Amino acid sequence: MLQNKKIKIAIIGCGRIATKHFEAIKTHHENIELVAVCDNNPAALEKATQETGVSGYSNLNTLLKNLELDLVTICTPSGIHAQQVIQCAKAGCHVMTEKPMATRWKDGLAMVKACDDAGVHLFVVKQNRRNATIQLLKKAIDKQRFGKIYMVHINVFWTRPQAYYDAAKWRGTWEFDGGALMNQASHYVDLLDWLIGPVETVQAITGTLARNIEVEDTAVMNVRWRSGALGSMSVTMLTYPKNLEGSITIIGEKGTVRLGGVAVNEIQNWQFSEPDEDDEKIHKASYETTSVYGFGHPLYYENIIKTIRGEAEAETDGREGLRSLELLIAAYISARDGRTVPLPLDV
């Protein structure tokens, strides 16, 4: 446990999402200190060192040997998260990894075991859970305001042009990236379990309809929860001409709610049979955004800092990360084999 000193952190991978971590670290500068960045792309590394003013490394091994770190954040392609998390754990560092935690089920399990064996924390970034609209919805579910939940539907209608995939060789590959479900929509897949509860079965169909990539650019998924609720999810990266919608609709015995906007940032419908003090908060909870990442990273870091200091429990540790990874893997198995996949996975 770290008390009375700043938590020393390094960021591994200096691509798009790393900027959100730089911003969150600045917000918590009194408690956490960025001491290094690492990337094997010289241009990305140069840009990050100029932006942050810290040391840059092109090799993770060298970084771990030369620095005494408390926490390492992994922002690299998803397919190499596992080996890097295990490497950092063996070096005695707590580890935070961006979504998805891995692209293979066995890798996710190995990550959790490695961190357990090393006695370090493994955190999986789920910053969208911290968004105000989602927090209000979670409270309504926890208060059982819906009564029995009957149906849930999620839309992720975004766009990723061919140029996005062409910008890096790892994008759009099975080994390093995963498709629309695993990469772009993984935070929405997370909501299926975190909000509604344990899933019983998954059916999915995926397609590569327009992009020149290995993985899917479009997918649909049907879900049955152990509670009996039914649901579905529609995802595409082909929306013309720009990101259109990230939404969730919940229909229950005593309530109906729809969160919409480009990234579940607007409460568009909020109706319950019984009033509650939270009803007055719905207009304040909605916010404008041009970023599908939302604004949850600083709040996520707050929990990380408190957990490392021994002041809180981790909200999304490795085992919590496995829950959404299991759903993603089940969906891909279903799409590949053309069958309904029961959970938990037996692979």
PDB file of N, CA and C in Angstrom, residues 225-280:
ATOM      1  N   TRP A 225     -30.930 -13.667 -20.382  1.00  0.00           N
ATOM      2  CA  TRP A 225     -30.345 -13.597 -19.052  1.00  0.00           C
ATOM      3  C   TRP A 225     -30.910 -14.694 -18.160  1.00  0.00           C
ATOM      4  N   ARG A 226     -30.191 -15.005 -17.109  1.00  0.00           N
ATOM      5  CA  ARG A 226     -30.662 -16.008 -16.159  1.00  0.00           C
ATOM      6  C   ARG A 226     -31.957 -15.574 -15.482  1.00  0.00           C
ATOM      7  N   SER A 227     -32.193 -14.274 -15.434  1.00  0.00           N
ATOM      8  CA  SER A 227     -33.435 -13.744 -14.857  1.00  0.00           C
ATOM      9  C   SER A 227     -34.645 -14.019 -15.737  1.00  0.00           C
ATOM     10  N   GLY A 228     -34.409 -14.420 -16.998  1.00  0.00           N
ATOM     11  CA  GLY A 228     -35.489 -14.621 -17.952  1.00  0.00           C
ATOM     12  C   GLY A 228     -35.629 -13.494 -18.946  1.00  0.00           C
ATOM     13  N   ALA A 229     -34.987 -12.364 -18.690  1.00  0.00           N
ATOM     14  CA  ALA A 229     -35.062 -11.231 -19.615  1.00  0.00           C
ATOM     15  C   ALA A 229     -34.443 -11.598 -20.960  1.00  0.00           C
ATOM     16  N   LEU A 230     -34.975 -10.976 -22.015  1.00  0.00           N
ATOM     17  CA  LEU A 230     -34.452 -11.170 -23.365  1.00  0.00           C
ATOM     18  C   LEU A 230     -33.857  -9.853 -23.855  1.00  0.00           C
ATOM     19  N   GLY A 231     -32.884  -9.956 -24.749  1.00  0.00           N
ATOM     20  CA  GLY A 231     -32.275  -8.729 -25.242  1.00  0.00           C
ATOM     21  C   GLY A 231     -31.547  -8.929 -26.546  1.00  0.00           C
ATOM     22  N   SER A 232     -31.116  -7.818 -27.112  1.00  0.00           N
ATOM     23  CA  SER A 232     -30.404  -7.857 -28.380  1.00  0.00           C
ATOM     24  C   SER A 232     -29.453  -6.669 -28.467  1.00  0.00           C
ATOM     25  N   MET A 233     -28.541  -6.785 -29.411  1.00  0.00           N
ATOM     26  CA  MET A 233     -27.537  -5.736 -29.610  1.00  0.00           C
ATOM     27  C   MET A 233     -27.225  -5.652 -31.092  1.00  0.00           C
ATOM     28  N   SER A 234     -27.221  -4.449 -31.635  1.00  0.00           N
ATOM     29  CA  SER A 234     -26.891  -4.221 -33.046  1.00  0.00           C
ATOM     30  C   SER A 234     -25.703  -3.276 -33.126  1.00  0.00           C
ATOM     31  N   VAL A 235     -24.666  -3.704 -33.837  1.00  0.00           N
ATOM     32  CA  VAL A 235     -23.419  -2.940 -33.899  1.00  0.00           C
ATOM     33  C   VAL A 235     -22.963  -2.822 -35.344  1.00  0.00           C
ATOM     34  N   THR A 236     -22.572  -1.628 -35.756  1.00  0.00           N
ATOM     35  CA  THR A 236     -21.936  -1.465 -37.063  1.00  0.00           C
ATOM     36  C   THR A 236     -20.955  -0.310 -37.024  1.00  0.00           C
ATOM     37  N   MET A 237     -19.905  -0.449 -37.802  1.00  0.00           N
ATOM     38  CA  MET A 237     -18.937   0.624 -37.986  1.00  0.00           C
ATOM     39  C   MET A 237     -19.078   1.246 -39.372  1.00  0.00           C
ATOM     40  N   LEU A 238     -20.265   1.081 -39.978  1.00  0.00           N
ATOM     41  CA  LEU A 238     -20.488   1.517 -41.356  1.00  0.00           C
ATOM     42  C   LEU A 238     -21.494   2.661 -41.469  1.00  0.00           C
ATOM     43  N   THR A 239     -21.821   3.304 -40.365  1.00  0.00           N
ATOM     44  CA  THR A 239     -22.823   4.366 -40.390  1.00  0.00           C
ATOM     45  C   THR A 239     -22.340   5.553 -41.218  1.00  0.00           C
ATOM     46  N   TYR A 240     -23.173   6.030 -42.114  1.00  0.00           N
ATOM     47  CA  TYR A 240     -22.827   7.180 -42.968  1.00  0.00           C
ATOM     48  C   TYR A 240     -23.492   8.435 -42.427  1.00  0.00           C
ATOM     49  N   PRO A 241     -22.791   9.573 -42.365  1.00  0.00           N
ATOM     50  CA  PRO A 241     -21.368   9.766 -42.678  1.00  0.00           C
ATOM     51  C   PRO A 241     -20.484   9.808 -41.429  1.00  0.00           C
ATOM     52  N   LYS A 242     -21.116   9.695 -40.218  1.00  0.00           N
ATOM     53  CA  LYS A 242     -20.339   9.811 -38.981  1.00  0.00           C
ATOM     54  C   LYS A 242     -21.044   9.021 -37.883  1.00  0.00           C
ATOM     55  N   ASN A 243     -20.425   8.978 -36.705  1.00  0.00           N
ATOM     56  CA  ASN A 243     -21.045   8.288 -35.574  1.00  0.00           C
ATOM     57  C   ASN A 243     -22.446   8.831 -35.327  1.00  0.00           C
ATOM     58  N   LEU A 244     -23.410   7.932 -35.201  1.00  0.00           N
ATOM     59  CA  LEU A 244     -24.803   8.334 -35.060  1.00  0.00           C
ATOM     60  C   LEU A 244     -25.344   8.092 -33.662  1.00  0.00           C
ATOM     61  N   GLU A 245     -25.118   6.894 -33.114  1.00  0.00           N
ATOM     62  CA  GLU A 245     -25.849   6.533 -31.903  1.00  0.00           C
ATOM     63  C   GLU A 245     -25.125   5.464 -31.102  1.00  0.00           C
ATOM     64  N   GLY A 246     -25.112   5.676 -29.788  1.00  0.00           N
ATOM     65  CA  GLY A 246     -24.790   4.624 -28.839  1.00  0.00           C
ATOM     66  C   GLY A 246     -25.897   4.658 -27.808  1.00  0.00           C
ATOM     67  N   SER A 247     -26.737   3.629 -27.774  1.00  0.00           N
ATOM     68  CA  SER A 247     -27.952   3.701 -26.959  1.00  0.00           C
ATOM     69  C   SER A 247     -28.225   2.398 -26.226  1.00  0.00           C
ATOM     70  N   ILE A 248     -28.994   2.509 -25.153  1.00  0.00           N
ATOM     71  CA  ILE A 248     -29.514   1.343 -24.456  1.00  0.00           C
ATOM     72  C   ILE A 248     -30.955   1.622 -24.045  1.00  0.00           C
ATOM     73  N   THR A 249     -31.834   0.673 -24.323  1.00  0.00           N
ATOM     74  CA  THR A 249     -33.243   0.762 -23.943  1.00  0.00           C
ATOM     75  C   THR A 249     -33.566  -0.411 -23.030  1.00  0.00           C
ATOM     76  N   ILE A 250     -34.199  -0.121 -21.897  1.00  0.00           N
ATOM     77  CA  ILE A 250     -34.608  -1.153 -20.949  1.00  0.00           C
ATOM     78  C   ILE A 250     -36.112  -1.047 -20.723  1.00  0.00           C
ATOM     79  N   ILE A 251     -36.808  -2.152 -20.918  1.00  0.00           N
ATOM     80  CA  ILE A 251     -38.255  -2.211 -20.728  1.00  0.00           C
ATOM     81  C   ILE A 251     -38.548  -3.189 -19.603  1.00  0.00           C
ATOM     82  N   GLY A 252     -39.185  -2.684 -18.557  1.00  0.00           N
ATOM     83  CA  GLY A 252     -39.468  -3.513 -17.395  1.00  0.00           C
ATOM     84  C   GLY A 252     -40.924  -3.450 -16.978  1.00  0.00           C
ATOM     85  N   GLU A 253     -41.231  -4.198 -15.954  1.00  0.00           N
ATOM     86  CA  GLU A 253     -42.589  -4.296 -15.420  1.00  0.00           C
ATOM     87  C   GLU A 253     -43.119  -2.948 -14.958  1.00  0.00           C
ATOM     88  N   LYS A 254     -42.246  -2.111 -14.384  1.00  0.00           N
ATOM     89  CA  LYS A 254     -42.676  -0.850 -13.792  1.00  0.00           C
ATOM     90  C   LYS A 254     -41.896   0.353 -14.317  1.00  0.00           C
ATOM     91  N   GLY A 255     -41.155   0.156 -15.421  1.00  0.00           N
ATOM     92  CA  GLY A 255     -40.376   1.275 -15.920  1.00  0.00           C
ATOM     93  C   GLY A 255     -39.834   1.046 -17.311  1.00  0.00           C
ATOM     94  N   THR A 256     -39.634   2.163 -18.023  1.00  0.00           N
ATOM     95  CA  THR A 256     -39.014   2.136 -19.352  1.00  0.00           C
ATOM     96  C   THR A 256     -38.016   3.283 -19.435  1.00  0.00           C
ATOM     97  N   VAL A 257     -36.792   2.963 -19.840  1.00  0.00           N
ATOM     98  CA  VAL A 257     -35.746   3.979 -19.950  1.00  0.00           C
ATOM     99  C   VAL A 257     -35.008   3.789 -21.261  1.00  0.00           C
ATOM    100  N   ARG A 258     -34.661   4.910 -21.887  1.00  0.00           N
ATOM    101  CA  ARG A 258     -33.778   4.885 -23.053  1.00  0.00           C
ATOM    102  C   ARG A 258     -32.705   5.937 -22.878  1.00  0.00           C
ATOM    103  N   LEU A 259     -31.449   5.504 -22.925  1.00  0.00           N
ATOM    104  CA  LEU A 259     -30.318   6.410 -22.988  1.00  0.00           C
ATOM    105  C   LEU A 259     -29.816   6.408 -24.422  1.00  0.00           C
ATOM    106  N   GLY A 260     -29.650   7.601 -25.004  1.00  0.00           N
ATOM    107  CA  GLY A 260     -29.214   7.697 -26.388  1.00  0.00           C
ATOM    108  C   GLY A 260     -28.101   8.705 -26.561  1.00  0.00           C
ATOM    109  N   GLY A 261     -28.118   9.385 -27.695  1.00  0.00           N
ATOM    110  CA  GLY A 261     -27.008  10.255 -28.056  1.00  0.00           C
ATOM    111  C   GLY A 261     -25.937   9.453 -28.769  1.00  0.00           C
ATOM    112  N   VAL A 262     -24.793  10.069 -28.993  1.00  0.00           N
ATOM    113  CA  VAL A 262     -23.721   9.384 -29.715  1.00  0.00           C
ATOM    114  C   VAL A 262     -23.046   8.327 -28.850  1.00  0.00           C
ATOM    115  N   ALA A 263     -23.170   8.458 -27.509  1.00  0.00           N
ATOM    116  CA  ALA A 263     -22.495   7.525 -26.608  1.00  0.00           C
ATOM    117  C   ALA A 263     -23.228   7.458 -25.266  1.00  0.00           C
ATOM    118  N   VAL A 264     -24.485   7.036 -25.295  1.00  0.00           N
ATOM    119  CA  VAL A 264     -25.369   6.959 -24.115  1.00  0.00           C
ATOM    120  C   VAL A 264     -25.212   8.177 -23.202  1.00  0.00           C
ATOM    121  N   ASN A 265     -25.126   9.357 -23.801  1.00  0.00           N
ATOM    122  CA  ASN A 265     -24.904  10.583 -23.043  1.00  0.00           C
ATOM    123  C   ASN A 265     -26.170  11.412 -22.852  1.00  0.00           C
ATOM    124  N   GLU A 266     -27.310  10.922 -23.370  1.00  0.00           N
ATOM    125  CA  GLU A 266     -28.577  11.640 -23.219  1.00  0.00           C
ATOM    126  C   GLU A 266     -29.645  10.711 -22.652  1.00  0.00           C
ATOM    127  N   ILE A 267     -30.351  11.161 -21.629  1.00  0.00           N
ATOM    128  CA  ILE A 267     -31.507  10.411 -21.133  1.00  0.00           C
ATOM    129  C   ILE A 267     -32.719  10.871 -21.934  1.00  0.00           C
ATOM    130  N   GLN A 268     -33.172  10.028 -22.843  1.00  0.00           N
ATOM    131  CA  GLN A 268     -34.235  10.392 -23.788  1.00  0.00           C
ATOM    132  C   GLN A 268     -35.606   9.925 -23.336  1.00  0.00           C
ATOM    133  N   ASN A 269     -35.665   8.927 -22.487  1.00  0.00           N
ATOM    134  CA  ASN A 269     -36.931   8.462 -21.932  1.00  0.00           C
ATOM    135  C   ASN A 269     -36.662   7.929 -20.533  1.00  0.00           C
ATOM    136  N   TRP A 270     -37.478   8.362 -19.576  1.00  0.00           N
ATOM    137  CA  TRP A 270     -37.279   7.980 -18.174  1.00  0.00           C
ATOM    138  C   TRP A 270     -38.643   7.944 -17.508  1.00  0.00           C
ATOM    139  N   GLN A 271     -39.243   6.773 -17.481  1.00  0.00           N
ATOM    140  CA  GLN A 271     -40.598   6.640 -16.944  1.00  0.00           C
ATOM    141  C   GLN A 271     -40.671   5.454 -15.987  1.00  0.00           C
ATOM    142  N   PHE A 272     -41.166   5.734 -14.766  1.00  0.00           N
ATOM    143  CA  PHE A 272     -41.347   4.702 -13.767  1.00  0.00           C
ATOM    144  C   PHE A 272     -42.716   4.864 -13.098  1.00  0.00           C
ATOM    145  N   SER A 273     -43.235   3.763 -12.595  1.00  0.00           N
ATOM    146  CA  SER A 273     -44.561   3.802 -11.970  1.00  0.00           C
ATOM    147  C   SER A 273     -44.544   4.550 -10.645  1.00  0.00           C
ATOM    148  N   GLU A 274     -43.397   4.532  -9.970  1.00  0.00           N
ATOM    149  CA  GLU A 274     -43.278   5.216  -8.685  1.00  0.00           C
ATOM    150  C   GLU A 274     -42.210   6.292  -8.771  1.00  0.00           C
ATOM    151  N   PRO A 275     -42.462   7.489  -8.230  1.00  0.00           N
ATOM    152  CA  PRO A 275     -41.470   8.567  -8.277  1.00  0.00           C
ATOM    153  C   PRO A 275     -40.297   8.281  -7.345  1.00  0.00           C
ATOM    154  N   ASP A 276     -39.187   8.962  -7.602  1.00  0.00           N
ATOM    155  CA  ASP A 276     -37.978   8.810  -6.792  1.00  0.00           C
ATOM    156  C   ASP A 276     -37.199  10.117  -6.859  1.00  0.00           C
ATOM    157  N   GLU A 277     -36.407  10.391  -5.850  1.00  0.00           N
ATOM    158  CA  GLU A 277     -35.636  11.635  -5.826  1.00  0.00           C
ATOM    159  C   GLU A 277     -34.656  11.730  -6.996  1.00  0.00           C
ATOM    160  N   ASP A 278     -34.245  10.597  -7.536  1.00  0.00           N
ATOM    161  CA  ASP A 278     -33.311  10.620  -8.668  1.00  0.00           C
ATOM    162  C   ASP A 278     -33.954  11.152  -9.946  1.00  0.00           C
ATOM    163  N   ASP A 279     -35.275  11.186 -10.008  1.00  0.00           N
ATOM    164  CA  ASP A 279     -35.953  11.681 -11.206  1.00  0.00           C
ATOM    165  C   ASP A 279     -35.608  13.139 -11.484  1.00  0.00           C
ATOM    166  N   GLU A 280     -35.263  13.872 -10.452  1.00  0.00           N
ATOM    167  CA  GLU A 280     -34.923  15.288 -10.621  1.00  0.00           C
ATOM    168  C   GLU A 280     -33.521  15.468 -11.216  1.00  0.00           C
TER     169      GLU A 280
END
